[in-house]
Every structure is written in C-alpha cells, then in structure tokens.
PDB file of C-alpha atoms in Angstrom:
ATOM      1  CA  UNK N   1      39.221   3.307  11.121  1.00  0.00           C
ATOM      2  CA  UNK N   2      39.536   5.183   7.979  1.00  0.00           C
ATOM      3  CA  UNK N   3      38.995   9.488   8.054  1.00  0.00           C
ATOM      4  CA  UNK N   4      35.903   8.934   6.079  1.00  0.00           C
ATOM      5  CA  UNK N   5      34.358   6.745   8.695  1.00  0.00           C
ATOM      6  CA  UNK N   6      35.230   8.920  11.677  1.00  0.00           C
ATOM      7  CA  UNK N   7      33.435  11.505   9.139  1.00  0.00           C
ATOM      8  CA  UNK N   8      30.244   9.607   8.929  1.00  0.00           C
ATOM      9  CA  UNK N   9      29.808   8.863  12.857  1.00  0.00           C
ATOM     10  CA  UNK N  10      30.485  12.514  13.682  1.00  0.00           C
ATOM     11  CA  UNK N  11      27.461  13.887  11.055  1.00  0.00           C
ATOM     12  CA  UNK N  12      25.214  10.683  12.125  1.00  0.00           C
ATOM     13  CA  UNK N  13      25.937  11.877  16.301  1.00  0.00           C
ATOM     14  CA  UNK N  14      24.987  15.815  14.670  1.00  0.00           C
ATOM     15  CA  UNK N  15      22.017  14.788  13.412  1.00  0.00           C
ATOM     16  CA  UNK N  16      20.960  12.465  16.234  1.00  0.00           C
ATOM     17  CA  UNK N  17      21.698  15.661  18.232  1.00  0.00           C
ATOM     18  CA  UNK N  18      19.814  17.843  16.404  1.00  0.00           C
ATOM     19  CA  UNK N  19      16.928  15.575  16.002  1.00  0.00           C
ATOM     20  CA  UNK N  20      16.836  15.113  19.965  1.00  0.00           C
ATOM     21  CA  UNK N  21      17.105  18.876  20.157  1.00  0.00           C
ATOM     22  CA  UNK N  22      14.269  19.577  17.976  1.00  0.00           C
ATOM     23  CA  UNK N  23      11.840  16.945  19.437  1.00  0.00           C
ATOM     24  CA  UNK N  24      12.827  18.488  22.985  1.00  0.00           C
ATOM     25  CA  UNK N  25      11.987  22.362  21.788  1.00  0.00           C
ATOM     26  CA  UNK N  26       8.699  21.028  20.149  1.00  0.00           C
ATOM     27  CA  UNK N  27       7.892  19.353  23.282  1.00  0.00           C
ATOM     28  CA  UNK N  28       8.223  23.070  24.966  1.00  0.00           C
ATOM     29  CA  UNK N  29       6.739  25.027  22.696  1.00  0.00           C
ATOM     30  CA  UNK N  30       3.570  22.657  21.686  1.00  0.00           C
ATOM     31  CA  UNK N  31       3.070  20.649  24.939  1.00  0.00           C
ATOM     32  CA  UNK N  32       2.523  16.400  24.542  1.00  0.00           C
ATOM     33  CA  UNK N  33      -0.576  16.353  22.513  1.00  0.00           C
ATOM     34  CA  UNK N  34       1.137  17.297  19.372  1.00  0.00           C
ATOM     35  CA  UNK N  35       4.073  15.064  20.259  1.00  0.00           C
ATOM     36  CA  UNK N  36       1.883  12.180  21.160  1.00  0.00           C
ATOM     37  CA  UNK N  37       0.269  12.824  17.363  1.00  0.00           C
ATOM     38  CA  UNK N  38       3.002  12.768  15.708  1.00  0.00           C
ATOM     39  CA  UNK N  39       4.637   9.625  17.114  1.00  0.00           C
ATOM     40  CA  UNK N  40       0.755   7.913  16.184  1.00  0.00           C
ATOM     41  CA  UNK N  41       1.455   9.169  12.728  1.00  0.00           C
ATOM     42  CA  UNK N  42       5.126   7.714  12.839  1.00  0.00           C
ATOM     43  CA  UNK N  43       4.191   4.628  14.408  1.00  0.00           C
ATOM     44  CA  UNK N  44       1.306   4.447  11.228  1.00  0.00           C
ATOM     45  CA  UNK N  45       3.181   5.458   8.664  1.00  0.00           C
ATOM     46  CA  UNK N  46       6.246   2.737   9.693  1.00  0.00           C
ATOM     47  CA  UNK N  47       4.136  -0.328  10.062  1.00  0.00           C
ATOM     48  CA  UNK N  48       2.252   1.022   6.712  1.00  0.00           C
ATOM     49  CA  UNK N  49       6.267   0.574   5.459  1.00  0.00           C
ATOM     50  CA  UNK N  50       6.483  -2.582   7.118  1.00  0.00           C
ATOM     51  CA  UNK N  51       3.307  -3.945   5.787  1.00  0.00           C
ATOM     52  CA  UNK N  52       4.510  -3.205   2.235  1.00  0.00           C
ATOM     53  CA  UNK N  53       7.892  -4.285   2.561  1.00  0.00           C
ATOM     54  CA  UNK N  54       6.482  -7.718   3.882  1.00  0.00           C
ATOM     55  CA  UNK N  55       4.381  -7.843   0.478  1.00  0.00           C
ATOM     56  CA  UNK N  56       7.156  -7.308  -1.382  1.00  0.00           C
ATOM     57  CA  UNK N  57       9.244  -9.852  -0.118  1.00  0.00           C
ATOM     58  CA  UNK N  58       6.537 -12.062  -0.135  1.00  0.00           C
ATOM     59  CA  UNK N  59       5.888 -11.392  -3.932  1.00  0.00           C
ATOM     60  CA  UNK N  60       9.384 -11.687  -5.142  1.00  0.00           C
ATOM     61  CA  UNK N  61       9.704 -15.192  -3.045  1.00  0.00           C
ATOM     62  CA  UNK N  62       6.813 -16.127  -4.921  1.00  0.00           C
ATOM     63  CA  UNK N  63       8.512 -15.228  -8.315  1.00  0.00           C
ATOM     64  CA  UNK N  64      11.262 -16.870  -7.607  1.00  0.00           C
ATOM     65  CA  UNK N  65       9.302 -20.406  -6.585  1.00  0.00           C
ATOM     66  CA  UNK N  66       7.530 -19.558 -10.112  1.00  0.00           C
ATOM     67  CA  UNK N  67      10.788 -18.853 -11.971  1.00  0.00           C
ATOM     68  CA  UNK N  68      12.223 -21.871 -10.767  1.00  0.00           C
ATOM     69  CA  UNK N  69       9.358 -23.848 -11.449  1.00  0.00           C
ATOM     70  CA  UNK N  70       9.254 -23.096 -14.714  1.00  0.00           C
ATOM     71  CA  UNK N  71      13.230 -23.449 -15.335  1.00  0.00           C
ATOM     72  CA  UNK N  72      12.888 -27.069 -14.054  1.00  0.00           C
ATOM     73  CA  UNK N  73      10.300 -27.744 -16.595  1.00  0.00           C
ATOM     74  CA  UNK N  74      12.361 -26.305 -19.473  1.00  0.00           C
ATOM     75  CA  UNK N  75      15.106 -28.145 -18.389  1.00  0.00           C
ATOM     76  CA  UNK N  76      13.063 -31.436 -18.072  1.00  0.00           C
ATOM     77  CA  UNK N  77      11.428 -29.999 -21.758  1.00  0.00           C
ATOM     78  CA  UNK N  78      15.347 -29.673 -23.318  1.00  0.00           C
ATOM     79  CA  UNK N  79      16.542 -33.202 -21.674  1.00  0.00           C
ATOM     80  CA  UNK N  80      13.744 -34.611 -23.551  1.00  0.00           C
ATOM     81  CA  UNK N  81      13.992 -33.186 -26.566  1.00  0.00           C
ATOM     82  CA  UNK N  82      18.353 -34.309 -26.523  1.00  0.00           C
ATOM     83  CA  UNK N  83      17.040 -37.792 -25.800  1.00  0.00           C
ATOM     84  CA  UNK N  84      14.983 -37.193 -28.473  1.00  0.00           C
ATOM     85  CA  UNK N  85      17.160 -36.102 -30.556  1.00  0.00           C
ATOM     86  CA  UNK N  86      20.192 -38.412 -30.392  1.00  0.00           C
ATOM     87  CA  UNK N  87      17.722 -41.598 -31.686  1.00  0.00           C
ATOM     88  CA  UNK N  88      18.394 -42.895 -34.471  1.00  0.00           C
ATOM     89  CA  UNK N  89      15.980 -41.202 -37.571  1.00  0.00           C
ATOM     90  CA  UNK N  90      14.585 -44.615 -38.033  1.00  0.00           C
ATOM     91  CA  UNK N  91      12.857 -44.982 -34.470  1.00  0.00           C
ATOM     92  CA  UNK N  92      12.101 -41.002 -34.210  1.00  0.00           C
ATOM     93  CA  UNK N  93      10.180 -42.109 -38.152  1.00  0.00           C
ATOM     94  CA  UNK N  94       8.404 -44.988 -35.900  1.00  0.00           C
ATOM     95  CA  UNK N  95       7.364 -43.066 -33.175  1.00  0.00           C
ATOM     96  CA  UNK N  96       5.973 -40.315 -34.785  1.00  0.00           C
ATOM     97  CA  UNK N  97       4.226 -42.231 -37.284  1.00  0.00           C
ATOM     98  CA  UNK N  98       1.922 -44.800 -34.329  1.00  0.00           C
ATOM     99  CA  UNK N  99       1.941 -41.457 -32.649  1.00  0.00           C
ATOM    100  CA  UNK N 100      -0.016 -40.173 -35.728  1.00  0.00           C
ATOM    101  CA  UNK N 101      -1.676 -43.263 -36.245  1.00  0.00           C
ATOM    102  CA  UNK N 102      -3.367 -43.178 -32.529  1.00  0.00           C
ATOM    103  CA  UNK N 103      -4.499 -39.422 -32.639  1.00  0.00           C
ATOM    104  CA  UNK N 104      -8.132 -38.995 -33.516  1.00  0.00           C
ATOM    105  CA  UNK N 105      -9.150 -37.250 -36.522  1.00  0.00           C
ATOM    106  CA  UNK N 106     -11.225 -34.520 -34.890  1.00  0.00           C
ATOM    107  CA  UNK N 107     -11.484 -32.107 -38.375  1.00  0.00           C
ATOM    108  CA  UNK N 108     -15.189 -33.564 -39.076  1.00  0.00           C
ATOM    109  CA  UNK N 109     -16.394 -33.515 -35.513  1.00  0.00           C
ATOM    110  CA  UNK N 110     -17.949 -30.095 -36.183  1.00  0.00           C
ATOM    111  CA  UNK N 111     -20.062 -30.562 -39.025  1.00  0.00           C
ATOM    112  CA  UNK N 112     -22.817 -32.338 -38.864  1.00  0.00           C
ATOM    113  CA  UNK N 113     -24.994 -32.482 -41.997  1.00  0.00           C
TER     114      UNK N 113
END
C-alpha cells in the first residue's frame, strides 16, 4: 500500500465520520420526520439517477447495434464494389449496358397530353 492510498482511506473514514455525525445531530435537533423526508427525497432522487442511467445505457447499446449495422452494410457495399471492380472492363461494359437496357424509361410517365 502506497502513502497516497493510506491518504485516501483515512479522508473517505473522515467523511464517513462526519457524515454519520451530522445525520446523528440532525436526528437530535429535528426529531425523525425530517429525517424520514429526507431519506424519501434520497431514495427519489437515486432511483430518478438510476432510471436515467438505465436509459442511457440502453441508448448507447442501441447505437452501437445501429453503428454496427450499418458498418456491416458498408463493408458488404465496399466488397461489392472490389468484386466489381477487379472485372474485366469488357463484362463491367456488358453489365451495365442490359442493366440499362432493362430499366424503364419513366421521363414521359408524367405528362400526359
């Protein structure tokens, strides 16, 4: 155990101590009602934390499913595109020209006269 970390325990048993101590004299000097409050307002305001921290994780696990969605797709996208790329011109000519050949000409659909 390093000085620093002997350090750190003695100030964390302090302010457990002085916490303790506090809560006691309030106890005293207010009576339960205000205690009993106060720990309803702590217990409220910590599952309110909870709560949000549970969103949050939920959110960023959903990102990440979505981020790695789409990376598969790019990567499915970019191993196409290399297959695509390494035929020869003459077939990559071919394809795109029955490719053209099959696609509807759709410009004239919208006037009618």
């Amino acid at each position: 155990m390093s000085l620093d970390t002997l350090l750190a325990a003695g100030q964390a048993a302090a302010t457990v101590y002085t916490i303790v101590d506090g809560l006691l004299k309030a106890a005293l000097y207010y009576g339960p009602g205000v205690l009993a409050t106060t720990a309803v307002a702590a217990a409220w305001r910590t599952s309110r934390w909870a709560a949000h921290r549970y969103d949050q994780l939920a959110q960023d696990r959903a990102d990440r499913r979505e981020y790695t969605a789409r990376a598969a797709r790019l990567h499915q996208v970019a191993r196409s595109a290399d297959a695509y790329l390494n035929m020869p011109p003459a077939l990559i000519n071919a394809r795109l020209e029955a490719q053209l050949a099959t696609t509807p000409n759709l410009a004239d659909e919208g006037e009618e006269r």
